Coordinates of C-alpha atoms in Angstrom, one line a residue:
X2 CA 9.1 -20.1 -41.0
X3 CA 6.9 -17.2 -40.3
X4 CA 8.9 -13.7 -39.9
X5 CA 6.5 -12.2 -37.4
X6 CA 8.1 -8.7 -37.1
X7 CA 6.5 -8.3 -40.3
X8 CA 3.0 -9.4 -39.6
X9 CA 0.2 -6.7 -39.0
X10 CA -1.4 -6.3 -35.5
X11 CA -4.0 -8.2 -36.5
X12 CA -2.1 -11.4 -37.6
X13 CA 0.3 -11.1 -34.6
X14 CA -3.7 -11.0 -32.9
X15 CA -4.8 -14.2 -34.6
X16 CA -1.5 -16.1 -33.8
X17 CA -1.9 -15.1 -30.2
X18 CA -5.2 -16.4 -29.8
X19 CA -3.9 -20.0 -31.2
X20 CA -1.5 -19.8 -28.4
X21 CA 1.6 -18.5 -30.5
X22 CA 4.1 -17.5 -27.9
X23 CA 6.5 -15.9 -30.8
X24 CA 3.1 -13.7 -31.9
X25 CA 2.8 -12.5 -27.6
X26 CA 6.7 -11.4 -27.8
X27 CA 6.5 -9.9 -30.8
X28 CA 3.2 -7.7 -29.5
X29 CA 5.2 -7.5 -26.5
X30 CA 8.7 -6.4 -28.1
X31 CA 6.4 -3.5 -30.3
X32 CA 4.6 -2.1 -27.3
X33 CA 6.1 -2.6 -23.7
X34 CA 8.3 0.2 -24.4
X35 CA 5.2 3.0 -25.1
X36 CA 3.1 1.6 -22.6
X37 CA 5.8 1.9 -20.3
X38 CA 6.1 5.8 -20.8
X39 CA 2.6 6.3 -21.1
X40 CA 2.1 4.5 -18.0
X41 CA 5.8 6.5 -16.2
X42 CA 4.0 10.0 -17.4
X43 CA 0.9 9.0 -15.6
X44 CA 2.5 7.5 -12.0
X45 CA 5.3 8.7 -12.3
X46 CA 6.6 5.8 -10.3
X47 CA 9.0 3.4 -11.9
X48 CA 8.0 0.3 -10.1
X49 CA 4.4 1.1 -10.4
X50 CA 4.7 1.6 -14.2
X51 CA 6.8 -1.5 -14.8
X52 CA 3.9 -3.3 -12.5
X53 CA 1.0 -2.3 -14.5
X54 CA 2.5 -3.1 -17.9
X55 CA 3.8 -6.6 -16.6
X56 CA 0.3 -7.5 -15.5
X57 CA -1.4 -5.7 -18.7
X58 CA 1.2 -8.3 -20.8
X59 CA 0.2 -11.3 -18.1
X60 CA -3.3 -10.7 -19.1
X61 CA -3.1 -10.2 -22.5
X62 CA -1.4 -14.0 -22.4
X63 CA -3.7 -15.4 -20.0
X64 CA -6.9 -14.6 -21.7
X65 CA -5.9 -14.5 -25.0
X66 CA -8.6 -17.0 -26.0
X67 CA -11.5 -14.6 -24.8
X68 CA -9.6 -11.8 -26.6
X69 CA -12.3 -9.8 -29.3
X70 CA -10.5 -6.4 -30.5
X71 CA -13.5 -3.5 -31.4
X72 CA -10.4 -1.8 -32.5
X73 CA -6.7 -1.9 -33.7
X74 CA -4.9 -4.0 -30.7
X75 CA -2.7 -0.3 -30.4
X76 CA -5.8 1.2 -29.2
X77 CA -7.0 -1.7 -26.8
X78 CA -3.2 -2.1 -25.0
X79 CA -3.7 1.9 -24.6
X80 CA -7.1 1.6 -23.1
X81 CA -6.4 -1.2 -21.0
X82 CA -3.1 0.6 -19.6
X83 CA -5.5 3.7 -19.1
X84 CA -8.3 1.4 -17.4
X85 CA -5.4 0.0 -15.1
X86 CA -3.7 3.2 -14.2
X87 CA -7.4 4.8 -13.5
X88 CA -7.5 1.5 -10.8
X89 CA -4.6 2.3 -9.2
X90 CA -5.1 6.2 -8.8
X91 CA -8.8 4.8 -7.4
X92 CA -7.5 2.4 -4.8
X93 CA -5.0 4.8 -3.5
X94 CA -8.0 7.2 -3.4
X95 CA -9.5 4.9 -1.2
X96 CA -7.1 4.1 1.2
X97 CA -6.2 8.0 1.7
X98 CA -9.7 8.6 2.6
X99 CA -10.1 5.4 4.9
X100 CA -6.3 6.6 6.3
X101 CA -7.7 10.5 6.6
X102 CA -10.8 8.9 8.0
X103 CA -8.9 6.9 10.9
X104 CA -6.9 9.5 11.9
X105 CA -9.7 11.6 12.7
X106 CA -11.4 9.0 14.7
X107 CA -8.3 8.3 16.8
X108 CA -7.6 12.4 17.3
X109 CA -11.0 13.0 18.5
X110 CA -10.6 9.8 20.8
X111 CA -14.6 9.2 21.2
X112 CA -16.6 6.8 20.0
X113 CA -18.3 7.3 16.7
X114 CA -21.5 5.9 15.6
X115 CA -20.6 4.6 12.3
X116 CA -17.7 3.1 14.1
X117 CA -18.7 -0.5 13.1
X118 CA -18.9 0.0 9.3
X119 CA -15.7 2.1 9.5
X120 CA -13.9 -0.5 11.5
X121 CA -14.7 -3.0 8.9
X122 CA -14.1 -1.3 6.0
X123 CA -10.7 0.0 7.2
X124 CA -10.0 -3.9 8.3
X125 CA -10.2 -5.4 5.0
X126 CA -7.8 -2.4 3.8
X127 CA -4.9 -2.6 6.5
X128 CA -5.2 -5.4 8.3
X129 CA -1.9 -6.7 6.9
X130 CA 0.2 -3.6 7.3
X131 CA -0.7 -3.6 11.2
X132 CA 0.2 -7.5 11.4
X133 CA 3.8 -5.9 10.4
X134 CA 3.8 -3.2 13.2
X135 CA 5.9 -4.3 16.5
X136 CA 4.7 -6.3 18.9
X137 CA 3.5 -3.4 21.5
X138 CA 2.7 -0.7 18.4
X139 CA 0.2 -3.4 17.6
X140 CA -1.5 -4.0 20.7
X141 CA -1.8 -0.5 21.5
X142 CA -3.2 0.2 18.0
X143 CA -5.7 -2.4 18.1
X144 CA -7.1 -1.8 21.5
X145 CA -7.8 2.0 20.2
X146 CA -8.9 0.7 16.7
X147 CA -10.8 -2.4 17.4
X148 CA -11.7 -2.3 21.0
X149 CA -12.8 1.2 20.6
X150 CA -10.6 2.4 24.4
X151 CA -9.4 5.7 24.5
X152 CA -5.8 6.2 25.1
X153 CA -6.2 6.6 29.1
X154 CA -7.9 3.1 28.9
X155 CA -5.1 1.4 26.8
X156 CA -2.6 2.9 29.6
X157 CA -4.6 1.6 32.7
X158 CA -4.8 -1.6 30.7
X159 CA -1.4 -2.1 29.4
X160 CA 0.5 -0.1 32.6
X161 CA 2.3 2.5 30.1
X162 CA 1.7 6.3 30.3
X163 CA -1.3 7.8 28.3
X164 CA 2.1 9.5 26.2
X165 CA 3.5 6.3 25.2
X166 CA -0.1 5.5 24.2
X167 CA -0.6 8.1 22.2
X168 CA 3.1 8.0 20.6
X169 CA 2.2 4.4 19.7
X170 CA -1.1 5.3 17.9
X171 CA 0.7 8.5 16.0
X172 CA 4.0 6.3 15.0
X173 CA 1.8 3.1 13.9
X174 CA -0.6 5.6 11.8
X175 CA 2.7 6.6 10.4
X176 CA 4.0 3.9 9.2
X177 CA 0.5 2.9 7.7
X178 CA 0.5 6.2 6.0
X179 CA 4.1 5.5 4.2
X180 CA 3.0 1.9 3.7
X181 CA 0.0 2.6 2.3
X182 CA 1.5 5.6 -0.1
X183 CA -0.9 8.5 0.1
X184 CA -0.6 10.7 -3.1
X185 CA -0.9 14.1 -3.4
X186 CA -2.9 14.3 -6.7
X187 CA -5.1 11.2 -6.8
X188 CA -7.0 12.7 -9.8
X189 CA -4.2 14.1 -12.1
X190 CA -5.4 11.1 -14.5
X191 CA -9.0 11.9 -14.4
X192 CA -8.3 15.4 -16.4
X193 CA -6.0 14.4 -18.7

């Protein structure tokens, strides 16, 4: 019987890619708990951290087969928690700028030419969070944001005040903005 907490990376590496699941734990048992912390110091977000080393692990198992190490498998777990970590601080990046970027289109309450592409890209990024807004946040929301009415529009339209308009736009952009988890220092990773 093969004692694999004393095999090398390397043999623990070789045994993986035959589909050894007692070579992935042992991999797994020897560096979840660094990963972890070097993924914690970066996000600083427990979930998050525990997240991307889960998926980094779920990989690793996953593709084992196509697995080719250019250098010791410490150094390709570290990258690939770096490369994962760089995704995440890049999405959010994204989605503060497409947030940023809708709030200043519904503030300004005009129509803007690049409306289209905005409205498309900013689509694909929230539709699901507004399908969890309330019934009338929703509508209101989506009249401004896809129909393109200004708030005294939406109020004819729907009978409310132009206030309760505007109150549903603010509180929906909100909840987006706490849903969507805007960071304060999206590049922190990028300089270290």
């Amino acid at each position: 019987m093969i004692s694999y907490v004393t095999l090398s990376d390397n043999d623990l590496v070789a045994y993986l890619k035959d589909g050894d699941k007692a070579a992935f734990t042992e991999i797994y048992n020897r560096y979840k708990g660094l990963l972890y912390i070097h993924a914690y110091n970066r996000l600083r977000n427990q979930q998050e951290a525990d997240d991307v080393v889960h998926e980094l692990f779920t990989s690793l198992w996953t593709k084992r087969g196509e697995l080719v190490l250019r250098t010791q498998l410490s150094g390709y777990l570290y990258q690939a928690i770096k490369n994962r970590i760089i995704d995440i601080y890049s999405h959010k990046k994204v989605e503060s700028t497409y947030i940023v970027s809708l709030q200043q289109f519904i503030n300004q309450s005009e129509a803007v030419t690049d409306h289209l592409v905005r409205e498309n890209e900013l689509t694909a990024l929230i539709e699901k969070e507004i399908g969890a807004l309330t019934p009338k946040m929703r509508v209101v929301f989506e009249l401004s944001r896809k129909a393109n009415l200004s708030h005294k529009q939406i109020a004819a339209k729907l009978e409310l005040s132009e206030m309760t308009v505007k109150k549903h736009v603010n509180n929906a952009l909100k909840i987006l903005r706490s849903k969507l988890g805007l960071l304060t220092c999206l590049l922190y990773i990028g300089h270290h």
